[in-house]
Coordinates of C-alpha atoms in Angstrom, one line a residue:
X6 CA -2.4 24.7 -44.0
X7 CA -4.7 22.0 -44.9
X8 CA -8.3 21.6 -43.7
X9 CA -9.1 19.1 -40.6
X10 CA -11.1 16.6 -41.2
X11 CA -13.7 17.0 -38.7
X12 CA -16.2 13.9 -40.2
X13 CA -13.1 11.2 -40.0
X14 CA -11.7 11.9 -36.8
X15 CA -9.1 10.3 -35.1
X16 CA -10.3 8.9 -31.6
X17 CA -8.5 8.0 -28.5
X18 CA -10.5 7.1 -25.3
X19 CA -8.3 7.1 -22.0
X20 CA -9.1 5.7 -18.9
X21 CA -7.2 4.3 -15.8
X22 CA -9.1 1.0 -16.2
X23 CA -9.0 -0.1 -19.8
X24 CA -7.8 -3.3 -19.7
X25 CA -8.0 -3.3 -16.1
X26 CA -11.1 -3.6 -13.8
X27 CA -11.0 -2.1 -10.6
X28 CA -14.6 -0.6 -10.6
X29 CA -17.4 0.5 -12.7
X30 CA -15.7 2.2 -15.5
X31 CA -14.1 -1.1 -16.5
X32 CA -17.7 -2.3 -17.8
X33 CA -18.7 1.2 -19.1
X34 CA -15.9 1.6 -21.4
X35 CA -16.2 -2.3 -22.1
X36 CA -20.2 -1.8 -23.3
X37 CA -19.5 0.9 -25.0
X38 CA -17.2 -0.7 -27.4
X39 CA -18.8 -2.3 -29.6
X40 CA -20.9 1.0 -31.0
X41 CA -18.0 3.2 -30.9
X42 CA -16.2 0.4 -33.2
X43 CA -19.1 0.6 -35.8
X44 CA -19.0 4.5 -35.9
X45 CA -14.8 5.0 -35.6
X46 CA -13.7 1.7 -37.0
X47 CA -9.6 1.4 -36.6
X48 CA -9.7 5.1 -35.8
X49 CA -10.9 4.3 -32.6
X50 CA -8.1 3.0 -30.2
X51 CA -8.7 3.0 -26.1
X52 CA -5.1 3.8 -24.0
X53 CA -4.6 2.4 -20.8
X54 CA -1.8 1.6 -18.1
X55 CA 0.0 -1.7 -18.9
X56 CA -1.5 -3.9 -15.7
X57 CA -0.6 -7.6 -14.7
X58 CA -3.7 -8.9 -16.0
X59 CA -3.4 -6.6 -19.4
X60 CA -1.8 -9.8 -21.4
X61 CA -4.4 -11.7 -20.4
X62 CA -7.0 -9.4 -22.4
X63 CA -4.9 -7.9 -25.1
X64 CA -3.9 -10.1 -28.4
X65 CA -0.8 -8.5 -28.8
X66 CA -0.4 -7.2 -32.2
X67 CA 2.4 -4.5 -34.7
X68 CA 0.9 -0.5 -34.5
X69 CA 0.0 0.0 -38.0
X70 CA 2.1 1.6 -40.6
X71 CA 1.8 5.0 -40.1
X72 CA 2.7 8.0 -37.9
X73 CA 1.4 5.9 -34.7
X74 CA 4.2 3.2 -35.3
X75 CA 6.5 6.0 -35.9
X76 CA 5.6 7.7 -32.4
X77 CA 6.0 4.5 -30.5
X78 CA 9.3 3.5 -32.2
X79 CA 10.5 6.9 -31.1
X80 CA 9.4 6.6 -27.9
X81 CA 10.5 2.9 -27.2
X82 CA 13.6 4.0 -28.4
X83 CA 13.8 6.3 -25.6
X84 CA 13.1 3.5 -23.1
X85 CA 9.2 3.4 -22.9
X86 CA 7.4 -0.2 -23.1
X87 CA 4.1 -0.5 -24.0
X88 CA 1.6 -3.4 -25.4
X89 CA -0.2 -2.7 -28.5
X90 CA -2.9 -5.0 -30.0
X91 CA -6.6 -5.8 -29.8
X92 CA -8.6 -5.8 -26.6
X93 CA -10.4 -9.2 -26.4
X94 CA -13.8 -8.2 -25.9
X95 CA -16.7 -7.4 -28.4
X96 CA -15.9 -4.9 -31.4
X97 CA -11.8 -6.3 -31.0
X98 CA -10.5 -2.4 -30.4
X99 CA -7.1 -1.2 -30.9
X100 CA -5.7 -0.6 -27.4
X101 CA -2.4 0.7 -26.6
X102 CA -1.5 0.0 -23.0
X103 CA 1.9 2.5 -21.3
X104 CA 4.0 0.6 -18.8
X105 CA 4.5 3.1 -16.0
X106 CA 7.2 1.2 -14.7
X107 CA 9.3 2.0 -17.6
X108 CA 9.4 5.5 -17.1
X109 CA 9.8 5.8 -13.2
X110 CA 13.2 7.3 -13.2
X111 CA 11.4 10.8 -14.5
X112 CA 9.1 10.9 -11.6
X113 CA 10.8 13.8 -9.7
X114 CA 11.1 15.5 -13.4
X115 CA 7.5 15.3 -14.2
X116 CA 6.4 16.4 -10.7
X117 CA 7.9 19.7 -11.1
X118 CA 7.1 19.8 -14.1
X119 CA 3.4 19.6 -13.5
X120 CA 4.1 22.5 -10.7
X121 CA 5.2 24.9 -13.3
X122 CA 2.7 24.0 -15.7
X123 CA 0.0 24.1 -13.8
X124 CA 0.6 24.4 -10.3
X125 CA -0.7 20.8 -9.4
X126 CA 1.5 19.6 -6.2
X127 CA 2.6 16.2 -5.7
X128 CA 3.3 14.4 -2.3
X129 CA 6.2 11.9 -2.5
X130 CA 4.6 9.1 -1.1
X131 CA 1.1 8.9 -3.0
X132 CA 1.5 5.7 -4.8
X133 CA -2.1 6.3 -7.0
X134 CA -0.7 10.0 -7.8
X135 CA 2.2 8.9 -8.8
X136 CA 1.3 6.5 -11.4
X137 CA -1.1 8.8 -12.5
X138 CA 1.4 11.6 -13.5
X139 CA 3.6 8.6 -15.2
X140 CA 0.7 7.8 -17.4
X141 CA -0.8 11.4 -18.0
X142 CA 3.1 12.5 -18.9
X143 CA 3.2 9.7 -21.7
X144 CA -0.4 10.1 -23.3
X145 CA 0.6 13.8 -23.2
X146 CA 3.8 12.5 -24.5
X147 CA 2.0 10.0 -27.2
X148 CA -0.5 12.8 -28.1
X149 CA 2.4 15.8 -28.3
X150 CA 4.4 13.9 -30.9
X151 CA 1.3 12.1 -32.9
X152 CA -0.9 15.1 -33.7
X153 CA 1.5 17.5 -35.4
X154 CA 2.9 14.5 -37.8
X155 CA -1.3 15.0 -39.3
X156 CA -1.0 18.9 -39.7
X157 CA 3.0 18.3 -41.4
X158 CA 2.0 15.3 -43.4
X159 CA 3.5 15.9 -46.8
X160 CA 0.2 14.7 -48.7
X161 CA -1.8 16.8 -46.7
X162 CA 0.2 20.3 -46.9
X163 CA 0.9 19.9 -50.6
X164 CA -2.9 20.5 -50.8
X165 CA -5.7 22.6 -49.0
X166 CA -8.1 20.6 -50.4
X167 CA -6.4 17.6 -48.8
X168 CA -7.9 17.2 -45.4
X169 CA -5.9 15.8 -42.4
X170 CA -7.8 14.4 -39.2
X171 CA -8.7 15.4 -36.2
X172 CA -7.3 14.0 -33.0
X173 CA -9.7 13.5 -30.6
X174 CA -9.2 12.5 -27.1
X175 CA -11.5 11.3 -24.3
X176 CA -10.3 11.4 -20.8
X177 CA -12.4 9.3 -18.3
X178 CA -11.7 10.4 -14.5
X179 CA -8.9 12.3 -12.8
X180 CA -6.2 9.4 -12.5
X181 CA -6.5 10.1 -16.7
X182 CA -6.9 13.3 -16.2
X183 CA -2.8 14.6 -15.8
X184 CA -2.6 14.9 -19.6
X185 CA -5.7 17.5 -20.1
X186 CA -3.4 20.3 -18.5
X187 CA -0.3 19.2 -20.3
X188 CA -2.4 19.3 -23.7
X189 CA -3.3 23.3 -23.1
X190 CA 0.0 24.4 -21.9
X191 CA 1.8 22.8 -24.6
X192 CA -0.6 23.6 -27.4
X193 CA -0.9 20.1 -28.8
X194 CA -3.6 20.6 -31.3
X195 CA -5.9 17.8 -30.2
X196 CA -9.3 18.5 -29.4
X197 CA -9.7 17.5 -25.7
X198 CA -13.0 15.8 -23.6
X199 CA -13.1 15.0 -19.7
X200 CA -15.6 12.9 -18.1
X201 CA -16.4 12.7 -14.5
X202 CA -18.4 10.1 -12.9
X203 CA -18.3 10.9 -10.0
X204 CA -16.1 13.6 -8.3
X205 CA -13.4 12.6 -6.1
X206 CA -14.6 15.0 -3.4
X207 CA -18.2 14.5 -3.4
X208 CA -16.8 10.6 -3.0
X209 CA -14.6 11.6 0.2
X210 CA -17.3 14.3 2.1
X211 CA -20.2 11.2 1.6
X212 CA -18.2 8.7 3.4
X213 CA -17.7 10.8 6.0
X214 CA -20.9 11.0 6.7
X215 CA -21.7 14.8 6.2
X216 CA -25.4 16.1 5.0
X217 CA -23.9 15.9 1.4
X218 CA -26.4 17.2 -1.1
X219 CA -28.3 19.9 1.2
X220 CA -24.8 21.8 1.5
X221 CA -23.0 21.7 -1.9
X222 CA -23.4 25.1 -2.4
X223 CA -21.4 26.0 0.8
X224 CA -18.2 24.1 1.2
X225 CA -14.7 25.4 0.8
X226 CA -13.5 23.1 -1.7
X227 CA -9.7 23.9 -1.1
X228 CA -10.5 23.6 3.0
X229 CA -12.6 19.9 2.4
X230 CA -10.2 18.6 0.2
X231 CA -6.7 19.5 1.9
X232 CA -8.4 17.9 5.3
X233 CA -8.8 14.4 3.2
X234 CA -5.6 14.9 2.4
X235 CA -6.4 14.9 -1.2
X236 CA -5.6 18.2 -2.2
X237 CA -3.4 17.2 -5.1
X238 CA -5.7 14.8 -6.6
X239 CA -8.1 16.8 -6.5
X240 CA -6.5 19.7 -8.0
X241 CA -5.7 17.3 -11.0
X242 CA -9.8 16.6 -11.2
X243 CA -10.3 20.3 -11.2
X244 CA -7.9 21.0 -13.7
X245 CA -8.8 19.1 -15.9
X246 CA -12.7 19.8 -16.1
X247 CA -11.6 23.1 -16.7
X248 CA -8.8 22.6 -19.0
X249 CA -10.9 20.4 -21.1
X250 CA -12.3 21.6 -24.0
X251 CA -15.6 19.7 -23.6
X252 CA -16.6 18.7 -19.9
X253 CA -19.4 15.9 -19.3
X254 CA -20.7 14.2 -16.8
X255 CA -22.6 10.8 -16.3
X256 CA -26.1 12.5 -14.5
X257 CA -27.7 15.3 -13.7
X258 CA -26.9 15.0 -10.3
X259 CA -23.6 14.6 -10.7
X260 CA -24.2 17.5 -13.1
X261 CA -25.1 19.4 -10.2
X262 CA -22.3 18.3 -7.9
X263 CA -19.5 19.0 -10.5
X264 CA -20.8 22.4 -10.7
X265 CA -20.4 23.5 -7.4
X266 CA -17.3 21.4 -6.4
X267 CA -15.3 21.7 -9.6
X268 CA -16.5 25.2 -10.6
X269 CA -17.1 24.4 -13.8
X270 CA -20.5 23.4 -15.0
X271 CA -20.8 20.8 -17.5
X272 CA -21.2 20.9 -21.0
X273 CA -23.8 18.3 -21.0
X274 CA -24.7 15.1 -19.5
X275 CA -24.3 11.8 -20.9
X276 CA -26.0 8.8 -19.6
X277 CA -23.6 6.0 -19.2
X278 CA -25.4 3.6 -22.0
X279 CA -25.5 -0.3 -21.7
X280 CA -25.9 -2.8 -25.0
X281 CA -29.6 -4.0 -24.5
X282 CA -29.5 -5.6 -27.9
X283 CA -28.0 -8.9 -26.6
X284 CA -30.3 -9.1 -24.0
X285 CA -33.6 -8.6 -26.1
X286 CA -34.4 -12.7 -26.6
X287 CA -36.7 -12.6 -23.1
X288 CA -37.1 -16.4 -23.3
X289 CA -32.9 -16.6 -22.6
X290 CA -33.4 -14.6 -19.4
X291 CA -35.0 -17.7 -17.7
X292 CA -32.7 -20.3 -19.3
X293 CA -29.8 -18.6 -18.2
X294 CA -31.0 -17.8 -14.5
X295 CA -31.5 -21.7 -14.4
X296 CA -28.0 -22.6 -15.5
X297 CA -25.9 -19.6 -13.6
X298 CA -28.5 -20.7 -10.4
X299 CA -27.3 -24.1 -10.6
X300 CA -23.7 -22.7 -10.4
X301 CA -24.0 -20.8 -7.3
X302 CA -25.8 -23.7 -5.8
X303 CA -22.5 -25.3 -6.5
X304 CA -20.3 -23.0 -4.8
X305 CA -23.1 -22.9 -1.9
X306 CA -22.8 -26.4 -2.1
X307 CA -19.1 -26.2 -1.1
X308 CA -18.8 -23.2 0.7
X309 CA -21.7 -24.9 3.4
X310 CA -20.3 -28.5 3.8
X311 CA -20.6 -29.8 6.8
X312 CA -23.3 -27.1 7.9
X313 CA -25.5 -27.5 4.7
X314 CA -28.5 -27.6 6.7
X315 CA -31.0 -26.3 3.8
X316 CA -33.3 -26.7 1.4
X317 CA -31.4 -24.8 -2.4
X318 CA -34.8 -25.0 -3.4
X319 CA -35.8 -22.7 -0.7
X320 CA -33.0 -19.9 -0.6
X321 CA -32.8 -17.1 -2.4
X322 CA -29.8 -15.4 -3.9
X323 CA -28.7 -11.7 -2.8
X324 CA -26.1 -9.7 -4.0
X325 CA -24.3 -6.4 -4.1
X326 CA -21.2 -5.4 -5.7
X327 CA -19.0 -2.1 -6.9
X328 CA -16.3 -0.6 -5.1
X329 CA -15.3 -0.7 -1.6
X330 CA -17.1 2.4 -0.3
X331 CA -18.7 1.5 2.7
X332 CA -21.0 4.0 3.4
X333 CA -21.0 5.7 -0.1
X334 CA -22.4 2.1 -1.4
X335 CA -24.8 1.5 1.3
X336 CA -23.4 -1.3 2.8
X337 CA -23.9 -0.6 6.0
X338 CA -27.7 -0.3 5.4
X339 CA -27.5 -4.0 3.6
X340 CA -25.9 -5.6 6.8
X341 CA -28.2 -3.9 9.5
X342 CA -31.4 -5.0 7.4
X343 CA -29.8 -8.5 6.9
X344 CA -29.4 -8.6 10.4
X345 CA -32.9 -7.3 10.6
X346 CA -34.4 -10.1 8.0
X347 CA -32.3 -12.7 9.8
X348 CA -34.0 -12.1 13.4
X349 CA -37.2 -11.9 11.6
X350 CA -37.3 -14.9 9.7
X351 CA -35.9 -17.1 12.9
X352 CA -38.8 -15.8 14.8
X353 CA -41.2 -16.7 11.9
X354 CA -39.6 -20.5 11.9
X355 CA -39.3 -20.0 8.1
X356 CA -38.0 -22.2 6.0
X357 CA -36.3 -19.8 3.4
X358 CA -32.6 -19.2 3.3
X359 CA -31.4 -15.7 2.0
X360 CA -27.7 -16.3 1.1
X361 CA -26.2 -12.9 0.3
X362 CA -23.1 -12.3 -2.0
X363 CA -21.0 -9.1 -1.0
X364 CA -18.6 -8.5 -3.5
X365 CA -15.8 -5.8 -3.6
X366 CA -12.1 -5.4 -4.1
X367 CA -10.4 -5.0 -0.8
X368 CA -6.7 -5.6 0.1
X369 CA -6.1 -9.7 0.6
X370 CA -3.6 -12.0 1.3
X371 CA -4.9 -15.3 -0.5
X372 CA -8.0 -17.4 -1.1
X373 CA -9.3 -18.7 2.7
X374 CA -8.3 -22.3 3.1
X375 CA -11.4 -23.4 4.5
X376 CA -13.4 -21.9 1.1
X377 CA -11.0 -24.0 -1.0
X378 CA -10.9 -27.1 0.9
X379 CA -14.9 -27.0 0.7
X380 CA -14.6 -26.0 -3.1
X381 CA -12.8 -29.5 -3.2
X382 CA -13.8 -32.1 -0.7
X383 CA -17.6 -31.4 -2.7
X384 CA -15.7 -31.4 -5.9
X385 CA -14.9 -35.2 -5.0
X386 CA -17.8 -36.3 -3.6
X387 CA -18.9 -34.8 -6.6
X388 CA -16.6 -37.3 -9.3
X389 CA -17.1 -40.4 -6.8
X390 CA -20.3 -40.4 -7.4
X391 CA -20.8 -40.0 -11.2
X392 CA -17.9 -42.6 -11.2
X393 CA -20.3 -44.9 -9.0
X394 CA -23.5 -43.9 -11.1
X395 CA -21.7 -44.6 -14.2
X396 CA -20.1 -48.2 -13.2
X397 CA -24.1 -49.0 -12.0
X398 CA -25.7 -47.9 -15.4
X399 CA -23.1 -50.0 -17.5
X400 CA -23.8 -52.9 -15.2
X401 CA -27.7 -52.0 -15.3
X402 CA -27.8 -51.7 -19.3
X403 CA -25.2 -54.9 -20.0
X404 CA -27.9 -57.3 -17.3
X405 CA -31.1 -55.6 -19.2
X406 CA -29.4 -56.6 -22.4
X407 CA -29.3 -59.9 -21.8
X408 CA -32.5 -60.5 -20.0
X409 CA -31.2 -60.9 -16.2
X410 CA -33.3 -60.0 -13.3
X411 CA -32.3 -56.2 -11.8
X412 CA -31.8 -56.5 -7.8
X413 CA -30.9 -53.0 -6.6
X414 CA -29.1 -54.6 -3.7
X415 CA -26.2 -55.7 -5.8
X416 CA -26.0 -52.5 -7.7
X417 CA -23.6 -50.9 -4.7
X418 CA -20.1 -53.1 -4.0
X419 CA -18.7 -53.3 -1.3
X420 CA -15.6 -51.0 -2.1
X421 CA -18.1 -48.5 -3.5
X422 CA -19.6 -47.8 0.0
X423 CA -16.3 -47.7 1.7
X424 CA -15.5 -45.0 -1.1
X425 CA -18.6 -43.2 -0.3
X426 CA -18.3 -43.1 3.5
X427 CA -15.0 -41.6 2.9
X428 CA -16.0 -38.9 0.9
X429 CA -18.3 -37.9 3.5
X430 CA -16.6 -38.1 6.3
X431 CA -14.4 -35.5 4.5
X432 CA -17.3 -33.1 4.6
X433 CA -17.5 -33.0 8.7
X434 CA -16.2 -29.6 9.6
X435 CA -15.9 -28.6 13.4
X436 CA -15.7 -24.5 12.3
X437 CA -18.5 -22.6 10.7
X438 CA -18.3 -22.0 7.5
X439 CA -16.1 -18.1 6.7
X440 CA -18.3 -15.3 6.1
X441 CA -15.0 -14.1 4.0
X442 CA -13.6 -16.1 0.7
X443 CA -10.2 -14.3 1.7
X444 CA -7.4 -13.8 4.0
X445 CA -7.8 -10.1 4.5
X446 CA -4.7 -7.5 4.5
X447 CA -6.2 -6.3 8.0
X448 CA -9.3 -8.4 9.1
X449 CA -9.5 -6.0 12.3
X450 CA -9.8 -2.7 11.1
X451 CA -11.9 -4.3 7.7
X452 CA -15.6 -2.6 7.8
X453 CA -17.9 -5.1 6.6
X454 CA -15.9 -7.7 9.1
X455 CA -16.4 -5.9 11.8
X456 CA -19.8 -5.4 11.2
X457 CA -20.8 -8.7 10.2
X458 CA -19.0 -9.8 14.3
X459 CA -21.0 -7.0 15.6
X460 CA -24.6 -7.6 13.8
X461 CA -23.1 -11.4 14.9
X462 CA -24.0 -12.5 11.3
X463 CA -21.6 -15.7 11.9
X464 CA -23.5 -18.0 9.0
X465 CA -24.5 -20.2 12.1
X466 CA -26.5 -22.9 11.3
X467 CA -29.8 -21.4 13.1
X468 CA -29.3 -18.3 11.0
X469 CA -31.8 -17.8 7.9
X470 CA -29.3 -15.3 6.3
X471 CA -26.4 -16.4 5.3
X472 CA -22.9 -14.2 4.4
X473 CA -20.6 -14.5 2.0
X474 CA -17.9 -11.1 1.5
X475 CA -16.0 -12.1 -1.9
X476 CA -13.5 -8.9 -1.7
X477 CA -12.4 -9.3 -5.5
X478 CA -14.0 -9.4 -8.6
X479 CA -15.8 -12.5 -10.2
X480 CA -14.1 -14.0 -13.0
X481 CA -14.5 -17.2 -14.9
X482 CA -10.9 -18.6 -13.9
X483 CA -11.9 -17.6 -10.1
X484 CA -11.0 -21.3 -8.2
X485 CA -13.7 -20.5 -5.9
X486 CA -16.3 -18.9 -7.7
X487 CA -15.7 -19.5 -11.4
X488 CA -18.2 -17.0 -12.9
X489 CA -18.2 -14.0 -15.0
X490 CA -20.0 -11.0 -13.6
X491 CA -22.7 -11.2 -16.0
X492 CA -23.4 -14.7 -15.6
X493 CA -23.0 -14.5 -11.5
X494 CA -25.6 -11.8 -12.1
X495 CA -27.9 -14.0 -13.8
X496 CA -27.7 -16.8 -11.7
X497 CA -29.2 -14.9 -8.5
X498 CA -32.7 -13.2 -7.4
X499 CA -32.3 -9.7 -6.2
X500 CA -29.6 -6.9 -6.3
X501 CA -29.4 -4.3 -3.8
X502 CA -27.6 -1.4 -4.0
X503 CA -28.6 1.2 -1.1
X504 CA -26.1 4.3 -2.1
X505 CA -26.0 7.7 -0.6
X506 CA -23.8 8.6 -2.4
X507 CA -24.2 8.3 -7.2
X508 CA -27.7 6.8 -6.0
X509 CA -29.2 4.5 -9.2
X510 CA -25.8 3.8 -10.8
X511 CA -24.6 1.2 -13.5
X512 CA -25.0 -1.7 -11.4
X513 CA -29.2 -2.1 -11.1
X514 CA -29.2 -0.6 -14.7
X515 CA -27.4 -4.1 -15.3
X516 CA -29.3 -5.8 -13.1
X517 CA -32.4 -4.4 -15.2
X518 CA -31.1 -5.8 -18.5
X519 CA -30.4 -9.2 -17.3
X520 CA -33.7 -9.6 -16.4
X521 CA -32.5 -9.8 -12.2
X522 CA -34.9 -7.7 -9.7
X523 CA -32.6 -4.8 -7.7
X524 CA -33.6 -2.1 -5.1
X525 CA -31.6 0.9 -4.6
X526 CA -32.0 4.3 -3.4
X527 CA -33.5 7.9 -5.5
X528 CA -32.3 10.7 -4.1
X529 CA -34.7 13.5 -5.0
X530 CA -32.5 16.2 -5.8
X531 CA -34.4 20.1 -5.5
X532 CA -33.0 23.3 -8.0
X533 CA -32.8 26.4 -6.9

């Protein structure tokens, strides 16, 4: 047999969301990038599901030569699609992305499959679970066929001092996680890592608002989790911490939780990291808070007309973002102490706006009409009037020129101020303007609506604090609010992020690098 090579390892990171943002790990895998390119090189390749969006990101490209071409020839020949090429953000990974949807037709196959392996159960109608079987049977799949082809390669085994790799493979969360289990049963000779963020029960027992971290040490797990009703998932979670054959977490805390919850106490903690490097120029953090601010007063701009009753040189920028949690998140702290603030500063007569940005993925429809039409009718107020100011300073320069007297009262025509009146009389709006950018799945049993009507934070016009709920993520091709997160980051004042529940997470940490003020919650936890 020949030796592994244990110093040029083979690495494979595997997460639900590469490619795909739906919450945090998105931008934790997408950091981490370009330093794990640097030390792996094309030995490095992240695995994914094949998502809509995917071909947006992905710069589709041949699998190298190699025993990786050869494993996903063989398994497109037996009907699997997948998208292999570079992911288009910094470091250019490999990426190899497995369409689910390909492989449907084994659901019932796998499922019992995973009840004899492992004794995971399956419910028939768990859309998430599903998919996550689907893609944890082809990685396993991928994996199973890939890593023997080192140990049998004919170079290799006509040598012992020939080395062949190691396979390494990094498993972020439990909708990864299916694979982990599949690895030890089947004996695929690949060394095997699980990460947890953040465990899927301690997620369900905070949001239902239960003294969390004073009683880890006593809850059934089993009992807690089949009462969610996510017994299966969170069997898969368990399984694989303890299949794994290194198990990390993100914080001591959740160090702590995992422990107790999972039964299996971490190997170590590792800090999710964030690139500070192209943050270090201080002087850019002002120049680009200027030119993101002036963005956002864009949107504000549009998103106000008709009721834009103040000054952008008084209001201040809030904002809080992650996934749709609630409680876990804080957010029904935020929209009580907006409320608060909001009484406050009316009773003070101030003159300060606080316009505050909620932004999470929920279930919508389509954009609100009444966001878009104030996106454009601005939008054209906005080209009438560089149309105008460009007509006047050809007119001004061509008279200067040739030495004629300047009368500002000829500078506007007649059709000029017809044009004008017209554009604002488009900007008179009978409704206030929507507290949501979105026509939401349910707007009746939606949280954050229903507490922004009962706080009665309507975005009058007498109201100092202003809402705006943008339930999806920012993007630079967004119609309404055409910024990257990054740069929506920049452009505002403060962040708040109030968790109960993974209290300090990534999202003031990126705050902190981007030079933006947040407040969020410590949660002091005691050992013993």
């Amino acid at each position: 047999m020949p030796q592994r090579d244990v110093y040029n390892p083979l690495l494979f990171e595997i997460a639900w969301e590469v490619a795909n943002k739906v919450g945090g790990i998105y931008t934790v895998i997408k950091t981490k990038v370009p330093v794990t390119v640097h030390e792996f090189g094309d030995r490095y390749c992240l695995i994914g599901p094949l998502s809509a969006g995917a071909p947006m990101e992905v710069e589709s490209l041949e699998p190298p030569a190699g025993h990786i071409r050869d494993t996903l020839e063989m398994m497109a020949g037996q009907g699997v699609r997948y998208l292999f090429g570079r992911w288009l953000v910094e470091g250019a990974p490999y990426v190899l992305l497995f369409d689910t949807a390909s492989v449907t037709h084994k659901l019932d196959e796998w499922k019992g499959d995973l009840w004899r392996a492992a004794g995971i159960p399956s419910p028939e109608h768990d859309f998430e679970m599903n998919n996550s079987i689907l893609f944890g049977y082809l990685v396993a799949w991928f994996l199973g066929d890939l890593a023997p082809k080192f140990s049998a390669d004919p170079e290799a085994s006509s040598s012992a001092m020939v080395r062949s790799p190691t396979v390494i493979a990094h498993f972020h969360e439990w909708q990864a996680g299916v694979a982990i289990p599949l690895c030890k049963s089947r004996r695929i000779d690949v060394t095997t890592i699980f990460t947890t963020h953040a465990t899927l029960l301690g997620r369900y027992l905070c949001a239902g608002s239960v003294d969390f971290y004073n009683n880890l040490r006593n809850f059934n797990v089993d009992k807690e989790a089949g009462d969610r009703g996510i017994y299966h998932r969170y069997c898969v979670e368990r399984a694989s911490a303890h299949c794994a054959d290194v198990f990390t977490t993100v914080s001591h805390i959740t160090a702590y939780e995992s422990e107790h919850l999972l039964k299996r106490k971490p190997d170590g903690v590792l800090p999710n990291g964030l690139n500070v490097v192209k943050f270090s120029a201080v002087h850019e953090f002002q120049n680009k808070h200027a030119l993101n601010k002036e963005k956002i007063h864009d949107f504000v701009r549009g998103h106000f007309y008709g009721h834009y009753d103040f000054d952008l040189e008084n209001t201040v920028y809030f904002f809080t973002a992650g996934r749709y949690e609630f409680r876990n998140k804080g957010v029904d702290m935020l929209l009580e102490s907006l409320a608060r603030l909001n009484h406050r500063l009316k009773a003070a007569r101030s003159n300060i706006t606080v316009v505050t940005f909620l932004v999470m993925p929920a279930p919508t429809h389509s954009f609100n009409v009444e966001a878009l039409k104030g996106q454009a009718v601005t939008k054209q107020l906005r080209e009438t009037v560089n149309d105008v100011q460009d007509r006047i300073g050809r007119e001004i320069y061509e008279r200067a020129l040739r030495g004629e007297e300047l009368d500002p009262k000829d500078w506007l025509s007649d059709e000029d101020k017809v044009l004008l009146k017209r554009r604002m009389f488009a900007l008179k709006r009978s409704a206030l303007p929507p507290i949501v950018t979105h026509n939401m799945v349910d707007d009746n049993q939606d949280s954050v609506i229903d507490n922004l009507r009962r706080l009665q934070l309507y975005n009058k016009p007498e109201d100092r604090v202003k809402i705006i709920f943008h339930p999806e993520f920012l993007n630079a091709n967004n119609p309404l609010l055409g910024l990257d997160y990054e740069d929506f980051v920049r452009g505002c004042h403060l962040g708040v992020f109030p968790s109960y529940y993974e209290p300090w997470g990534y999202t003031p940490a990126e705050c902190t690098v981007m030079g933006v003020p947040s407040v969020t919650t410590k949660f002091w936890m005691l050992y013993g």
